[in-house]
């Protein structure tokens, strides 16, 4: 299941799918300068990226960053105001139904019918992809097995726990073997144990070569599940790299000094920038943030320098090199703001 | 055929909602039953005639004839009791509105042409019914006394004719005998004697008075029952007034039409639930276009509506023996047109209202107002003219009239073409506005 398609026929009858050109893997998803405006307000602003087959790409950003709008455009659910999107070489514009058959969407809400049982829910959503009865039954059995709910298949969804509902929510999106799955914060509002089960499921799907676009505001999810992470804020993609690459950006970490007033902070910044292990420094109000190679080792030197010049330090924080620190550094706000 | 999959799913959901089944099927059945029995007299149903208690103290031929006469009156049913006290008690308890006691000597008095009083015991709490019943029994009494009056009139007339005839015959006989005697005197002896002289009847007894009396009496009675001058009620168009429905012919189609429109509430809620739970978006994430979803959501309303009409008419037919008319095609066509209009109104409700409270409140208001105005609660034929005209702005009135054209007036498909056309036009108008107003996002 979910084996990497190489050359030849795609899963849809009559659709030839070229996955390699000259030995190079084609991008399964490609978007350029993607824009979306609502009543004159730009909610997605020139987002561009490419994604390879089998890759898991995370969109990391706070609520309202434009993550859901981005995946709604990528999955042909809403029309973009500007830019282009290609899924497996198909331009979305004018091919919406075709593209929809190639992708799967796990919505943020549990979009299931509580009165119907798991099997009936999967049967209905599967039937929309024009799978014949026999084929559909096989796929439902396989997916129920994969998510570990085969024995509860005949129970109405309303009797399920939040975590179980989330798993069925994912199952309904992968039933038709999509080339790309868009998962919109699939672990929102569930307990850690259920969340771990979903991580296991996603790891399993990754192993099987499924391409996944995963939106989240949980740093640990982005760190553990994604091959690359795009930091998104206010509709803009601020940075896109592997987790390692992103963390490299903030060197060994960030030292945050709180001074009495902004003037002192500015003077301290000039002093810090002269130090060879400080990669960059910036001031906001009376706070100085310095990206430092090895914060633990270099903190003593910087504190001593500031004392020499009588720059009184009110507070000092050492921020470790994490995505959260990077996000805070890049956007000036925490992920859960 | 994704719209079939969507429709199938919606029907499955509805079947799992016992509340929907109760409102769409069970509730109209109960109302049909209760309202039809309660309103039987309003629709002129004669199966439950008013009972008149009678105590016959005379036990004569004429008293029996009088009781039979009352029993023959439409809407009246005689229940004979032995004692006057039993009648008094029953009327006093309000069990019966009226009782009569035929006294001893009833027949003798009639024969003698003497006045005789029949005692009437009535419940004044049921004054309206009592006054109608009293008029009826007075009519029967008059009819009976006419026999005797005519009989005595005929006797008098025949006696007078007999007397006149006897006088005249005697005069002629006398004149004839005198003439014969005079002529005989002028002839020689032995001549002029009649060979066979037959005796002339003395009193001219050729008139059969009994036959004449019987013939005159029956003629008078028949003219009382069926007067030569009759009345035919006609409409302004000069056509005979159409027959009015009985309680079941009014209530079965009436409540069917009314409850067929209750589907709008479920259509609206179903749309809202899909939107709020995200399943609407999820369906649109699949290779399903918006119109497939739209018609997929509309089709179950149509299917459930057809099932509803079929079940309620079958209920009327099998349980209450209601006539379905003679045109199954006409009945099917008007049913389809009705369900089309209600399904389209459902889509309009789904398109216009954004919260469950709005859908519930407006659906009930719209459905019940249209139902009342359209004659499904109060029959159109008892409404004043301006209300009858006003009813025509509702699809309910067109559907109900169509059903009654077939059930009551024995019409066929050709008689309900205009009703079908109007219902389809209503549906189309609802559909166009819903397509214009519906937001899929």
Coordinates of N, CA, C and O in Angstrom, one line a residue, chain A residues 36-39 69 72-73 76-80 100 109, chain B residues 271-272 274-285 288-291 293-294 350-351 353-354 434-441:
Chain A
X36 N -4.1 35.1 -1.5 CA -5.6 35.1 -1.3 C -6.0 36.4 -0.6 O -5.4 36.8 0.4
X37 N -7.0 37.0 -1.1 CA -7.6 38.2 -0.5 C -9.0 38.0 -0.2 O -9.8 37.4 -1.0
X38 N -9.5 38.5 0.9 CA -10.9 38.5 1.3 C -11.2 40.0 1.6 O -10.7 40.6 2.5
X39 N -12.2 40.5 0.8 CA -12.6 41.9 0.9 C -11.4 42.9 1.1 O -11.4 43.7 2.0
X69 N -6.1 28.6 5.1 CA -6.4 29.2 3.8 C -5.4 28.6 2.7 O -5.8 28.3 1.6
X72 N -6.4 25.2 1.9 CA -7.7 25.2 1.1 C -7.4 25.5 -0.3 O -8.1 24.9 -1.2
X73 N -6.5 26.4 -0.6 CA -6.2 26.7 -2.0 C -5.4 25.5 -2.7 O -5.7 25.1 -3.8
X76 N -7.6 22.7 -3.8 CA -8.6 23.1 -4.8 C -10.0 23.4 -4.2 O -11.0 23.3 -4.8
X77 N -10.0 23.7 -2.9 CA -11.2 23.9 -2.2 C -11.7 25.3 -2.4 O -12.9 25.6 -2.5
X78 N -10.7 26.2 -2.3 CA -11.1 27.6 -2.7 C -10.1 28.1 -3.8 O -9.0 27.6 -3.9
X79 N -10.6 29.2 -4.5 CA -9.7 29.7 -5.6 C -8.8 30.7 -5.1 O -9.1 31.5 -4.2
X80 N -7.5 30.6 -5.6 CA -6.5 31.6 -5.2 C -6.8 33.0 -5.9 O -7.4 33.0 -7.0
X100 N -8.8 17.3 -7.1 CA -9.4 16.8 -5.9 C -9.3 15.3 -5.8 O -9.3 14.8 -4.7
X109 N -11.7 20.3 11.8 CA -12.9 19.8 12.6 C -13.1 18.3 12.3 O -12.6 17.8 11.3
Chain B
X271 N -28.7 21.0 5.9 CA -27.7 21.8 5.3 C -26.9 22.5 6.4 O -25.6 22.5 6.3
X272 N -27.5 23.0 7.4 CA -26.8 23.7 8.5 C -25.9 22.8 9.2 O -24.7 23.1 9.5
X274 N -24.5 20.0 8.1 CA -23.4 19.7 7.3 C -22.3 20.8 7.3 O -21.1 20.6 7.3
X275 N -22.9 22.1 7.2 CA -22.0 23.2 7.2 C -21.2 23.4 8.5 O -20.0 23.6 8.5
X276 N -21.9 23.3 9.6 CA -21.3 23.5 10.9 C -20.3 22.4 11.3 O -19.3 22.6 11.9
X277 N -20.6 21.1 10.9 CA -19.8 20.0 11.3 C -18.6 19.9 10.3 O -17.6 19.2 10.6
X278 N -18.6 20.6 9.2 CA -17.5 20.5 8.2 C -17.7 19.4 7.2 O -16.8 19.3 6.3
X279 N -18.7 18.6 7.3 CA -18.9 17.5 6.3 C -19.2 18.1 4.9 O -18.9 17.5 3.9
X280 N -19.9 19.3 4.9 CA -20.2 20.0 3.7 C -18.9 20.3 2.9 O -18.8 19.9 1.7
X281 N -17.9 20.8 3.6 CA -16.6 21.1 3.0 C -15.9 19.8 2.6 O -15.3 19.8 1.6
X282 N -16.1 18.8 3.5 CA -15.4 17.6 3.2 C -15.9 17.0 1.9 O -15.1 16.4 1.2
X283 N -17.2 17.0 1.7 CA -17.8 16.5 0.5 C -17.2 17.3 -0.7 O -16.8 16.7 -1.7
X284 N -17.1 18.6 -0.5 CA -16.6 19.4 -1.6 C -15.1 19.3 -1.8 O -14.5 19.6 -2.8
X285 N -14.4 18.6 -0.8 CA -13.0 18.3 -1.0 C -12.8 17.2 -2.0 O -11.8 17.0 -2.6
X288 N -16.4 16.4 -6.2 CA -17.9 16.6 -6.3 C -18.1 18.1 -6.6 O -17.6 18.9 -5.8
X289 N -18.9 18.4 -7.6 CA -19.1 19.8 -7.8 C -20.3 20.3 -7.0 O -21.1 19.5 -6.5
X290 N -20.5 21.6 -6.9 CA -21.5 22.2 -6.0 C -22.9 21.7 -6.4 O -23.7 21.5 -5.5
X291 N -23.2 21.6 -7.7 CA -24.5 21.3 -8.1 C -24.9 19.8 -7.8 O -26.0 19.5 -7.5
X293 N -23.7 18.3 -5.2 CA -24.1 18.4 -3.8 C -25.5 19.0 -3.6 O -26.3 18.4 -2.8
X294 N -25.8 20.0 -4.3 CA -27.1 20.7 -4.2 C -28.2 19.7 -4.5 O -29.2 19.5 -3.7
X350 N -33.1 26.4 3.3 CA -31.7 26.0 3.6 C -30.8 27.2 3.1 O -29.7 27.5 3.7
X351 N -31.2 27.8 2.0 CA -30.4 28.9 1.4 C -30.5 30.2 2.2 O -29.6 31.0 2.3
X353 N -31.6 30.8 5.6 CA -31.4 30.9 7.0 C -30.1 30.3 7.5 O -29.7 29.3 7.0
X354 N -29.5 31.0 8.5 CA -28.1 30.6 8.8 C -27.9 29.9 10.1 O -26.8 29.4 10.4
X434 N -33.3 29.9 -4.3 CA -32.4 29.2 -3.5 C -31.0 29.1 -4.1 O -30.0 29.2 -3.5
X435 N -31.0 28.9 -5.5 CA -29.7 28.8 -6.2 C -29.0 30.1 -6.1 O -27.8 30.2 -6.0
X436 N -29.8 31.2 -6.2 CA -29.2 32.6 -6.2 C -28.7 32.9 -4.8 O -27.6 33.5 -4.6
X437 N -29.4 32.4 -3.7 CA -29.0 32.8 -2.4 C -28.0 31.8 -1.7 O -27.4 32.2 -0.7
X438 N -28.0 30.6 -2.1 CA -27.2 29.6 -1.4 C -25.7 29.9 -1.5 O -25.2 30.1 -2.5
X439 N -25.1 29.8 -0.3 CA -23.6 30.0 -0.2 C -23.0 28.7 0.2 O -23.4 28.1 1.2
X440 N -22.0 28.2 -0.6 CA -21.4 26.9 -0.4 C -20.2 27.1 0.6 O -19.8 26.1 1.2
X441 N -19.7 28.3 0.7 CA -18.4 28.5 1.6 C -18.8 28.5 3.0 O -19.8 29.1 3.4

